Amino acid sequence: MTTSPPTSPAHPTAEHTPPDGRPGQSKFRTLLGAGVGNTLEWYDWSVYAIFAPFFAAQFFVSDNPTSALLSTLAIFAAGFLMRPIGGFFFGWLADRHGRRFALTTSMMTMAAGSLLIGIAPTHDVIGVWAGLVLLVARLIQGLAHGGEIAASYTYIAEIAPRAKRGLWSTSVYVSVTAGIVLASLIGAGASSTIGPDALRDWAWRVPFLIGGLLAVAGLYIRRTMHETEAFENERSTGEHATTGDLVRGLRRNKTSIARILGMSAGVTVVYYTWAVGIPGFAIANRGLDPTHGLWASVIANVFFMISLPLWGKLSDKVGRKPIFITYGVAMLVLTFPLMALVGDSAVVLTLVMMVALFFLGAFVGIMPAYFAELFPTDVRASGVGVPYSLMVAIFGGTAPYVLTWLNSHHMSWLFSAYMVGLVAVGLLTTLLTPETKGIDLR
């Protein structure tokens, strides 16, 4: 195992362009292999939040629909508790056995959890055990999702040409958003054709079953991917990382881990609020028509996908920090007015989501590149996966629940304050973090 560099990122060295994939593998095929799996995993992960208002009453019987939804969102949050474990396990797997192996394994694990939800018996069939089955399935998905982050961020950053690493890293959240859009499209299409009542009765199962079956295609594509040059060079030393080596390596890079912790808390709340949870919140708490809400999510997220490469390309020119600062300042200024505008109008919701997601893209688009640039090869996947998954578990996974609970107590303004406070912490961390654009990952 190679010796880890200093905690702070290495200084940029002379430009060289590494191979864009291995012989016989094009840039497109390389990105496709990573992207398809990302799309499928995030489809499986996000479809739960999107369809929660429809299937909540199937698993939790209550005279109060809000109570049933809160129970379902609590399980949504519980799934995030497994993500730090998944980040550590699959991060170790990626640092020990390769990025490709970890990517393939995490995708199949996610598909298993999705299929379990799709066939899960309801409360009418097995009573309170239905909620337990749903919880187990969500925990399986959480484990897989923590692994996907660790491996995919690292894989894309390591295969990208150094001068275009910011641009290439946006492909992660382009594919992530494609999964959310796919889930929303299925929901909107089903709601438009068969109606919300059918979705509540039985059709909510369909998107989960589709996600599990599509994993077969994703498995084929990911199995044909080549390993990254950085990992192959690390493995060529003939030394292999043990669990103890991994823990010691993470300890040596504790400053980089602290930076990820500080920057991630706010952005995870912002992301899971605006990219995933806000349509369901508007449907359940603001009287928004379900079909219109799902279409609003589709339109806003498609816009989000289109805007991401712009931020990535700009970060390759001006650096990562100015782009991160732009996001932080924008969210400090806009959070309260944007949240106040969420109501029963799909048009307003679409516009509000587009504004929020545009500035969110300034952070998440280049986040995979920046986080990977903070760590040496031997602990890169674990260094990225563990702290980020921990922050997502604590802050991101609980965001829809906290928003819904505060709103039920007529304190939705407090959620906006909570989000602003966490964004401020991230902005301060950014100001104290060195620039990493152009460093050599190899």
Short mmCIF file of C-alpha atoms in Angstrom, two decimals:
data_model
loop_
_atom_site.label_atom_id
_atom_site.label_comp_id
_atom_site.label_asym_id
_atom_site.label_seq_id
_atom_site.Cartn_x
_atom_site.Cartn_y
_atom_site.Cartn_z
CA MET A 1 0.00 0.00 0.00
CA THR A 2 1.39 3.41 -0.89
CA THR A 3 2.11 6.06 1.66
CA SER A 4 -0.64 8.60 2.07
CA PRO A 5 0.16 12.18 1.15
CA PRO A 6 -0.31 15.02 3.61
CA THR A 7 -3.81 15.70 4.82
CA SER A 8 -4.13 18.81 2.67
CA PRO A 9 -4.47 18.28 -1.08
CA ALA A 10 -1.32 18.02 -3.15
CA HIS A 11 -0.23 21.00 -5.19
CA PRO A 12 -1.23 20.90 -8.85
CA THR A 13 1.44 19.40 -11.05
CA ALA A 14 2.13 19.68 -14.75
CA GLU A 15 -0.84 18.80 -16.89
CA HIS A 16 -1.06 15.38 -18.41
CA THR A 17 -4.09 13.65 -19.79
CA PRO A 18 -4.49 10.05 -18.67
CA PRO A 19 -6.27 7.52 -20.83
CA ASP A 20 -10.00 8.10 -20.98
CA GLY A 21 -10.77 4.54 -20.08
CA ARG A 22 -8.73 1.49 -21.12
CA PRO A 23 -7.95 0.27 -24.65
CA GLY A 24 -11.13 -0.61 -26.49
CA GLN A 25 -13.33 1.31 -24.10
CA SER A 26 -14.59 4.74 -25.17
CA LYS A 27 -15.28 7.70 -22.92
CA PHE A 28 -18.98 7.20 -23.56
CA ARG A 29 -18.92 3.54 -22.55
CA THR A 30 -16.93 4.33 -19.42
CA LEU A 31 -19.36 7.03 -18.31
CA LEU A 32 -22.33 4.90 -19.36
CA GLY A 33 -21.24 2.02 -17.19
CA ALA A 34 -20.97 4.18 -14.11
CA GLY A 35 -24.01 6.29 -14.99
CA VAL A 36 -26.50 3.49 -15.67
CA GLY A 37 -25.88 1.95 -12.28
CA ASN A 38 -26.16 5.35 -10.63
CA THR A 39 -29.46 5.96 -12.38
CA LEU A 40 -30.89 2.60 -11.32
CA GLU A 41 -29.71 2.92 -7.73
CA TRP A 42 -31.12 6.42 -7.34
CA TYR A 43 -34.32 5.39 -9.06
CA ASP A 44 -34.74 2.61 -6.50
CA TRP A 45 -33.79 4.92 -3.65
CA SER A 46 -35.91 7.92 -4.67
CA VAL A 47 -39.05 6.08 -5.70
CA TYR A 48 -39.75 5.46 -2.02
CA ALA A 49 -39.95 9.18 -1.22
CA ILE A 50 -41.93 9.96 -4.36
CA PHE A 51 -44.56 7.25 -3.78
CA ALA A 52 -44.69 7.44 0.04
CA PRO A 53 -47.91 9.52 0.02
CA PHE A 54 -49.58 6.76 -2.01
CA PHE A 55 -48.54 3.62 -0.10
CA ALA A 56 -48.26 4.96 3.47
CA ALA A 57 -51.75 3.74 4.42
CA GLN A 58 -50.94 0.25 3.09
CA PHE A 59 -48.35 -0.32 5.81
CA PHE A 60 -49.52 1.88 8.67
CA VAL A 61 -53.21 2.05 9.52
CA SER A 62 -54.32 5.31 11.08
CA ASP A 63 -57.31 7.60 10.99
CA ASN A 64 -54.83 10.45 10.49
CA PRO A 65 -53.17 10.36 7.04
CA THR A 66 -50.37 12.62 8.28
CA SER A 67 -49.54 10.11 11.02
CA ALA A 68 -49.30 7.27 8.50
CA LEU A 69 -47.09 9.39 6.26
CA LEU A 70 -44.84 10.30 9.18
CA SER A 71 -44.41 6.59 9.98
CA THR A 72 -43.46 5.91 6.36
CA LEU A 73 -41.03 8.83 6.32
CA ALA A 74 -39.51 7.58 9.57
CA ILE A 75 -38.60 4.37 7.76
CA PHE A 76 -37.29 6.49 4.88
CA ALA A 77 -34.99 8.15 7.43
CA ALA A 78 -34.08 4.80 9.04
CA GLY A 79 -32.72 3.58 5.72
CA PHE A 80 -30.16 6.35 5.90
CA LEU A 81 -28.80 4.94 9.15
CA MET A 82 -27.27 2.10 7.14
CA ARG A 83 -25.53 4.42 4.72
CA PRO A 84 -22.44 5.10 6.88
CA ILE A 85 -22.07 1.34 7.33
CA GLY A 86 -22.46 0.90 3.58
CA GLY A 87 -19.97 3.70 2.98
CA PHE A 88 -17.41 1.97 5.18
CA PHE A 89 -18.04 -1.57 3.92
CA PHE A 90 -18.27 -0.80 0.22
CA GLY A 91 -15.55 1.84 0.56
CA TRP A 92 -13.28 -0.85 2.00
CA LEU A 93 -14.41 -3.18 -0.78
CA ALA A 94 -13.57 -0.55 -3.42
CA ASP A 95 -10.18 0.24 -1.85
CA ARG A 96 -9.39 -3.46 -1.40
CA HIS A 97 -10.95 -5.23 -4.41
CA GLY A 98 -11.55 -2.43 -6.89
CA ARG A 99 -14.04 0.28 -7.78
CA ARG A 100 -15.86 -1.84 -10.38
CA PHE A 101 -16.46 -4.75 -8.02
CA ALA A 102 -17.91 -2.44 -5.36
CA LEU A 103 -20.14 -0.70 -7.92
CA THR A 104 -21.57 -3.98 -9.19
CA THR A 105 -22.16 -5.44 -5.73
CA SER A 106 -23.87 -2.33 -4.38
CA MET A 107 -26.23 -2.18 -7.36
CA MET A 108 -27.42 -5.76 -6.89
CA THR A 109 -27.93 -5.18 -3.18
CA MET A 110 -30.09 -2.14 -3.93
CA ALA A 111 -32.16 -4.14 -6.43
CA ALA A 112 -32.84 -6.81 -3.79
CA GLY A 113 -34.25 -4.21 -1.41
CA SER A 114 -36.43 -2.71 -4.14
CA LEU A 115 -37.88 -6.09 -5.09
CA LEU A 116 -38.67 -6.82 -1.45
CA ILE A 117 -40.73 -3.62 -1.18
CA GLY A 118 -42.48 -4.47 -4.45
CA ILE A 119 -43.73 -7.81 -3.12
CA ALA A 120 -44.13 -6.86 0.54
CA PRO A 121 -47.45 -7.86 2.18
CA THR A 122 -49.52 -4.98 3.52
CA HIS A 123 -50.98 -4.28 6.95
CA ASP A 124 -54.26 -5.90 5.95
CA VAL A 125 -52.40 -9.17 5.34
CA ILE A 126 -49.85 -9.47 8.17
CA GLY A 127 -50.68 -6.57 10.48
CA VAL A 128 -47.87 -4.66 12.15
CA TRP A 129 -45.27 -6.99 10.58
CA ALA A 130 -45.82 -5.16 7.30
CA GLY A 131 -44.00 -2.15 8.68
CA LEU A 132 -41.10 -4.39 9.76
CA VAL A 133 -40.75 -5.86 6.26
CA LEU A 134 -40.69 -2.35 4.83
CA LEU A 135 -38.02 -1.37 7.35
CA VAL A 136 -35.79 -4.35 6.51
CA ALA A 137 -36.05 -3.61 2.80
CA ARG A 138 -35.17 0.04 3.35
CA LEU A 139 -32.17 -0.88 5.51
CA ILE A 140 -30.88 -3.11 2.71
CA GLN A 141 -31.25 -0.22 0.28
CA GLY A 142 -29.49 2.12 2.69
CA LEU A 143 -26.51 -0.22 2.95
CA ALA A 144 -26.24 -0.35 -0.85
CA HIS A 145 -26.67 3.37 -1.32
CA GLY A 146 -23.81 4.23 1.01
CA GLY A 147 -21.63 1.95 -1.10
CA GLU A 148 -22.72 3.50 -4.38
CA ILE A 149 -21.59 6.95 -3.24
CA ALA A 150 -18.18 5.74 -2.13
CA ALA A 151 -17.47 3.82 -5.32
CA SER A 152 -19.09 6.02 -7.98
CA TYR A 153 -17.61 9.31 -6.79
CA THR A 154 -14.17 7.72 -6.74
CA TYR A 155 -14.53 5.93 -10.06
CA ILE A 156 -15.60 9.01 -12.03
CA ALA A 157 -12.93 11.22 -10.46
CA GLU A 158 -10.18 8.70 -11.22
CA ILE A 159 -11.10 8.07 -14.86
CA ALA A 160 -11.59 11.76 -15.72
CA PRO A 161 -8.93 13.84 -17.48
CA ARG A 162 -7.48 16.15 -14.87
CA ALA A 163 -8.39 19.35 -16.72
CA LYS A 164 -12.01 18.19 -17.11
CA ARG A 165 -12.56 16.49 -13.78
CA GLY A 166 -15.18 18.99 -12.68
CA LEU A 167 -17.15 18.54 -15.89
CA TRP A 168 -16.91 14.75 -15.78
CA SER A 169 -17.97 14.67 -12.13
CA THR A 170 -21.30 16.27 -13.05
CA SER A 171 -22.14 13.03 -14.86
CA VAL A 172 -22.71 11.51 -11.40
CA TYR A 173 -25.61 13.78 -10.55
CA VAL A 174 -26.85 13.85 -14.12
CA SER A 175 -27.33 10.09 -13.81
CA VAL A 176 -28.59 10.44 -10.23
CA THR A 177 -31.21 12.94 -11.37
CA ALA A 178 -32.09 10.73 -14.31
CA GLY A 179 -33.08 8.10 -11.76
CA ILE A 180 -35.27 10.58 -9.90
CA VAL A 181 -36.83 11.77 -13.17
CA LEU A 182 -37.49 8.19 -14.22
CA ALA A 183 -39.25 7.51 -10.93
CA SER A 184 -41.25 10.73 -11.21
CA LEU A 185 -42.17 10.02 -14.84
CA ILE A 186 -43.52 6.61 -13.92
CA GLY A 187 -45.47 8.14 -11.05
CA ALA A 188 -46.81 11.02 -13.13
CA GLY A 189 -47.68 8.74 -16.03
CA ALA A 190 -49.46 6.27 -13.79
CA SER A 191 -51.34 9.00 -11.94
CA SER A 192 -52.41 10.54 -15.26
CA THR A 193 -53.60 7.25 -16.76
CA ILE A 194 -54.93 5.08 -13.97
CA GLY A 195 -55.45 7.75 -11.30
CA PRO A 196 -54.24 8.34 -7.73
CA ASP A 197 -56.70 5.82 -6.28
CA ALA A 198 -55.14 2.94 -8.23
CA LEU A 199 -51.71 4.10 -7.12
CA ARG A 200 -52.82 3.93 -3.50
CA ASP A 201 -54.45 0.52 -3.94
CA TRP A 202 -51.91 -1.52 -5.93
CA ALA A 203 -49.98 0.37 -8.63
CA TRP A 204 -47.44 1.74 -6.13
CA ARG A 205 -45.77 -1.69 -6.33
CA VAL A 206 -44.97 -1.36 -10.03
CA PRO A 207 -42.07 1.14 -9.82
CA PHE A 208 -40.31 -0.97 -7.18
CA LEU A 209 -40.63 -4.12 -9.29
CA ILE A 210 -39.40 -2.26 -12.37
CA GLY A 211 -36.34 -1.06 -10.48
CA GLY A 212 -35.41 -4.54 -9.36
CA LEU A 213 -35.76 -6.01 -12.85
CA LEU A 214 -33.81 -3.21 -14.55
CA ALA A 215 -30.83 -4.06 -12.37
CA VAL A 216 -30.17 -7.04 -14.66
CA ALA A 217 -29.33 -4.67 -17.52
CA GLY A 218 -27.25 -2.52 -15.20
CA LEU A 219 -25.34 -5.55 -13.98
CA TYR A 220 -24.31 -6.45 -17.54
CA ILE A 221 -23.07 -2.94 -18.27
CA ARG A 222 -21.14 -2.59 -15.03
CA ARG A 223 -19.49 -5.98 -15.40
CA THR A 224 -17.96 -4.80 -18.69
CA MET A 225 -16.39 -1.70 -17.14
CA HIS A 226 -12.62 -1.54 -16.70
CA GLU A 227 -10.90 -0.73 -13.44
CA THR A 228 -9.41 2.74 -12.94
CA GLU A 229 -5.73 3.40 -13.64
CA ALA A 230 -5.21 4.87 -10.17
CA PHE A 231 -6.43 1.72 -8.44
CA GLU A 232 -4.48 -0.56 -10.77
CA ASN A 233 -1.30 1.40 -10.02
CA GLU A 234 -1.99 1.13 -6.31
CA ARG A 235 -2.62 -2.62 -6.57
CA SER A 236 0.55 -3.12 -8.64
CA THR A 237 2.64 -2.45 -5.54
CA GLY A 238 1.65 -5.94 -4.38
CA GLU A 239 0.45 -4.70 -0.99
CA HIS A 240 -3.16 -5.01 0.13
CA ALA A 241 -5.09 -2.84 2.54
CA THR A 242 -6.41 -4.50 5.67
CA THR A 243 -9.21 -3.10 7.79
CA GLY A 244 -6.59 -1.77 10.20
CA ASP A 245 -4.74 -0.09 7.34
CA LEU A 246 -7.98 1.54 6.25
CA VAL A 247 -8.76 2.91 9.72
CA ARG A 248 -5.21 4.24 10.07
CA GLY A 249 -5.40 5.79 6.61
CA LEU A 250 -8.64 7.55 7.47
CA ARG A 251 -7.09 8.80 10.70
CA ARG A 252 -4.17 10.29 8.77
CA ASN A 253 -6.66 12.18 6.62
CA LYS A 254 -8.89 13.38 9.45
CA THR A 255 -8.71 17.01 8.30
CA SER A 256 -10.17 16.08 4.91
CA ILE A 257 -12.87 14.05 6.66
CA ALA A 258 -13.73 17.07 8.83
CA ARG A 259 -14.03 19.21 5.69
CA ILE A 260 -16.50 16.77 4.14
CA LEU A 261 -18.50 16.67 7.37
CA GLY A 262 -18.75 20.44 7.51
CA MET A 263 -19.65 20.92 3.88
CA SER A 264 -22.09 18.00 3.59
CA ALA A 265 -24.57 18.63 6.41
CA GLY A 266 -26.33 21.55 4.76
CA VAL A 267 -26.22 20.35 1.18
CA THR A 268 -27.80 17.02 2.08
CA VAL A 269 -30.79 18.78 3.65
CA VAL A 270 -31.05 21.10 0.65
CA TYR A 271 -30.82 18.19 -1.78
CA TYR A 272 -33.34 15.88 -0.10
CA THR A 273 -35.73 18.76 0.34
CA TRP A 274 -35.69 20.27 -3.15
CA ALA A 275 -34.72 17.38 -5.43
CA VAL A 276 -36.65 14.58 -3.70
CA GLY A 277 -39.04 15.49 -0.90
CA ILE A 278 -40.78 18.77 -1.67
CA PRO A 279 -43.34 17.41 -4.20
CA GLY A 280 -44.54 14.81 -1.69
CA PHE A 281 -44.69 17.49 1.00
CA ALA A 282 -46.78 19.77 -1.22
CA ILE A 283 -49.12 16.90 -2.13
CA ALA A 284 -49.62 15.77 1.46
CA ASN A 285 -49.58 19.12 3.26
CA ARG A 286 -50.41 21.89 0.80
CA GLY A 287 -53.25 20.30 -1.14
CA LEU A 288 -51.33 20.06 -4.41
CA ASP A 289 -52.88 17.71 -6.97
CA PRO A 290 -50.75 14.51 -6.98
CA THR A 291 -50.47 14.29 -10.75
CA HIS A 292 -49.50 17.93 -11.10
CA GLY A 293 -46.96 17.60 -8.29
CA LEU A 294 -45.23 14.67 -9.93
CA TRP A 295 -45.04 16.50 -13.27
CA ALA A 296 -43.58 19.52 -11.50
CA SER A 297 -40.84 17.27 -10.14
CA VAL A 298 -40.10 15.88 -13.60
CA ILE A 299 -39.79 19.30 -15.23
CA ALA A 300 -37.66 20.80 -12.45
CA ASN A 301 -35.29 17.85 -12.31
CA VAL A 302 -34.82 17.78 -16.09
CA PHE A 303 -33.82 21.44 -15.86
CA PHE A 304 -31.46 20.49 -13.02
CA MET A 305 -29.78 17.85 -15.20
CA ILE A 306 -29.24 20.33 -18.04
CA SER A 307 -27.70 22.95 -15.75
CA LEU A 308 -25.20 20.65 -14.01
CA PRO A 309 -22.51 20.50 -16.74
CA LEU A 310 -22.39 24.30 -16.84
CA TRP A 311 -21.21 24.40 -13.23
CA GLY A 312 -18.73 21.57 -13.80
CA LYS A 313 -17.13 23.25 -16.79
CA LEU A 314 -16.94 26.56 -14.96
CA SER A 315 -15.26 24.91 -11.96
CA ASP A 316 -12.53 23.56 -14.24
CA LYS A 317 -11.78 27.14 -15.26
CA VAL A 318 -12.17 29.18 -12.07
CA GLY A 319 -11.78 26.51 -9.38
CA ARG A 320 -14.04 24.60 -7.01
CA LYS A 321 -14.25 27.16 -4.19
CA PRO A 322 -15.85 30.05 -6.09
CA ILE A 323 -18.60 27.71 -7.31
CA PHE A 324 -19.24 26.33 -3.83
CA ILE A 325 -19.40 29.87 -2.42
CA THR A 326 -21.95 30.83 -5.08
CA TYR A 327 -24.19 27.96 -3.92
CA GLY A 328 -23.82 28.86 -0.25
CA VAL A 329 -24.62 32.55 -0.63
CA ALA A 330 -27.58 31.83 -2.91
CA MET A 331 -29.18 29.36 -0.50
CA LEU A 332 -28.68 31.69 2.47
CA VAL A 333 -30.58 34.40 0.62
CA LEU A 334 -33.26 32.30 -1.10
CA THR A 335 -34.27 29.56 1.34
CA PHE A 336 -36.95 31.47 3.29
CA PRO A 337 -38.71 33.01 0.27
CA LEU A 338 -38.60 29.78 -1.76
CA MET A 339 -40.06 27.67 1.07
CA ALA A 340 -42.78 30.28 1.67
CA LEU A 341 -43.89 29.98 -1.96
CA VAL A 342 -44.57 26.22 -1.79
CA GLY A 343 -48.34 25.78 -1.95
CA ASP A 344 -51.03 24.13 -4.04
CA SER A 345 -49.88 25.56 -7.39
CA ALA A 346 -47.89 23.16 -9.59
CA VAL A 347 -46.63 26.05 -11.74
CA VAL A 348 -45.22 27.89 -8.72
CA LEU A 349 -43.74 24.68 -7.34
CA THR A 350 -42.01 23.98 -10.66
CA LEU A 351 -40.46 27.45 -10.79
CA VAL A 352 -39.43 27.38 -7.15
CA MET A 353 -37.81 23.96 -7.56
CA MET A 354 -35.97 25.11 -10.69
CA VAL A 355 -34.44 28.08 -8.88
CA ALA A 356 -33.41 26.00 -5.86
CA LEU A 357 -32.00 23.16 -7.97
CA PHE A 358 -30.07 25.51 -10.24
CA PHE A 359 -28.00 26.82 -7.33
CA LEU A 360 -27.87 23.41 -5.66
CA GLY A 361 -26.18 22.17 -8.84
CA ALA A 362 -23.26 24.50 -8.14
CA PHE A 363 -22.38 22.28 -5.20
CA VAL A 364 -23.49 18.75 -5.99
CA GLY A 365 -22.35 18.88 -9.62
CA ILE A 366 -18.67 19.16 -8.72
CA MET A 367 -18.88 17.52 -5.30
CA PRO A 368 -17.59 14.11 -6.54
CA ALA A 369 -14.48 15.74 -8.00
CA TYR A 370 -13.77 17.88 -4.96
CA PHE A 371 -14.29 15.15 -2.38
CA ALA A 372 -12.11 12.70 -4.31
CA GLU A 373 -9.38 15.32 -4.66
CA LEU A 374 -9.04 15.48 -0.88
CA PHE A 375 -7.79 11.89 -0.44
CA PRO A 376 -4.96 9.58 -1.57
CA THR A 377 -5.81 6.54 -3.70
CA ASP A 378 -5.50 3.92 -0.94
CA VAL A 379 -8.33 5.40 1.16
CA ARG A 380 -10.14 7.54 -1.40
CA ALA A 381 -13.39 5.56 -1.65
CA SER A 382 -13.65 5.10 2.12
CA GLY A 383 -12.62 8.68 2.83
CA VAL A 384 -15.40 9.96 0.60
CA GLY A 385 -18.06 7.39 1.47
CA VAL A 386 -17.92 7.28 5.27
CA PRO A 387 -18.20 10.97 6.28
CA TYR A 388 -20.57 11.91 3.48
CA SER A 389 -22.89 8.97 4.18
CA LEU A 390 -22.85 9.86 7.88
CA MET A 391 -24.00 13.41 7.16
CA VAL A 392 -26.67 12.18 4.76
CA ALA A 393 -27.91 9.76 7.41
CA ILE A 394 -28.14 12.43 10.09
CA PHE A 395 -29.39 15.38 8.07
CA GLY A 396 -30.51 14.30 4.59
CA GLY A 397 -32.56 11.25 5.44
CA THR A 398 -34.41 13.05 8.20
CA ALA A 399 -35.20 16.17 6.12
CA PRO A 400 -38.63 15.09 4.76
CA TYR A 401 -39.68 13.87 8.21
CA VAL A 402 -38.52 17.02 10.01
CA LEU A 403 -40.24 19.25 7.45
CA THR A 404 -43.52 17.31 7.68
CA TRP A 405 -43.43 17.16 11.50
CA LEU A 406 -42.69 20.88 11.91
CA ASN A 407 -45.41 21.73 9.42
CA SER A 408 -47.91 19.62 11.38
CA HIS A 409 -47.08 21.83 14.39
CA HIS A 410 -47.37 25.02 12.29
CA MET A 411 -43.63 25.68 12.48
CA SER A 412 -42.49 25.15 8.91
CA TRP A 413 -40.52 28.41 9.16
CA LEU A 414 -38.25 26.66 11.66
CA PHE A 415 -37.24 24.16 8.98
CA SER A 416 -36.09 27.05 6.78
CA ALA A 417 -34.01 28.39 9.67
CA TYR A 418 -32.57 24.92 10.24
CA MET A 419 -31.57 24.67 6.59
CA VAL A 420 -30.01 28.16 6.54
CA GLY A 421 -27.96 27.39 9.65
CA LEU A 422 -26.50 24.22 8.13
CA VAL A 423 -25.76 25.97 4.83
CA ALA A 424 -23.88 28.65 6.80
CA VAL A 425 -21.71 25.97 8.40
CA GLY A 426 -20.93 24.60 4.94
CA LEU A 427 -20.07 28.04 3.60
CA LEU A 428 -17.69 28.68 6.48
CA THR A 429 -16.03 25.30 5.89
CA THR A 430 -15.63 26.15 2.21
CA LEU A 431 -13.88 29.41 3.04
CA LEU A 432 -11.42 27.50 5.24
CA THR A 433 -10.74 24.80 2.63
CA PRO A 434 -7.91 24.99 0.04
CA GLU A 435 -8.51 24.91 -3.70
CA THR A 436 -8.04 21.45 -5.29
CA LYS A 437 -8.60 22.06 -9.02
CA GLY A 438 -5.97 20.40 -11.16
CA ILE A 439 -4.26 18.13 -8.62
CA ASP A 440 -2.95 14.75 -9.75
CA LEU A 441 -4.97 11.81 -8.40
CA ARG A 442 -2.44 9.33 -9.71
#
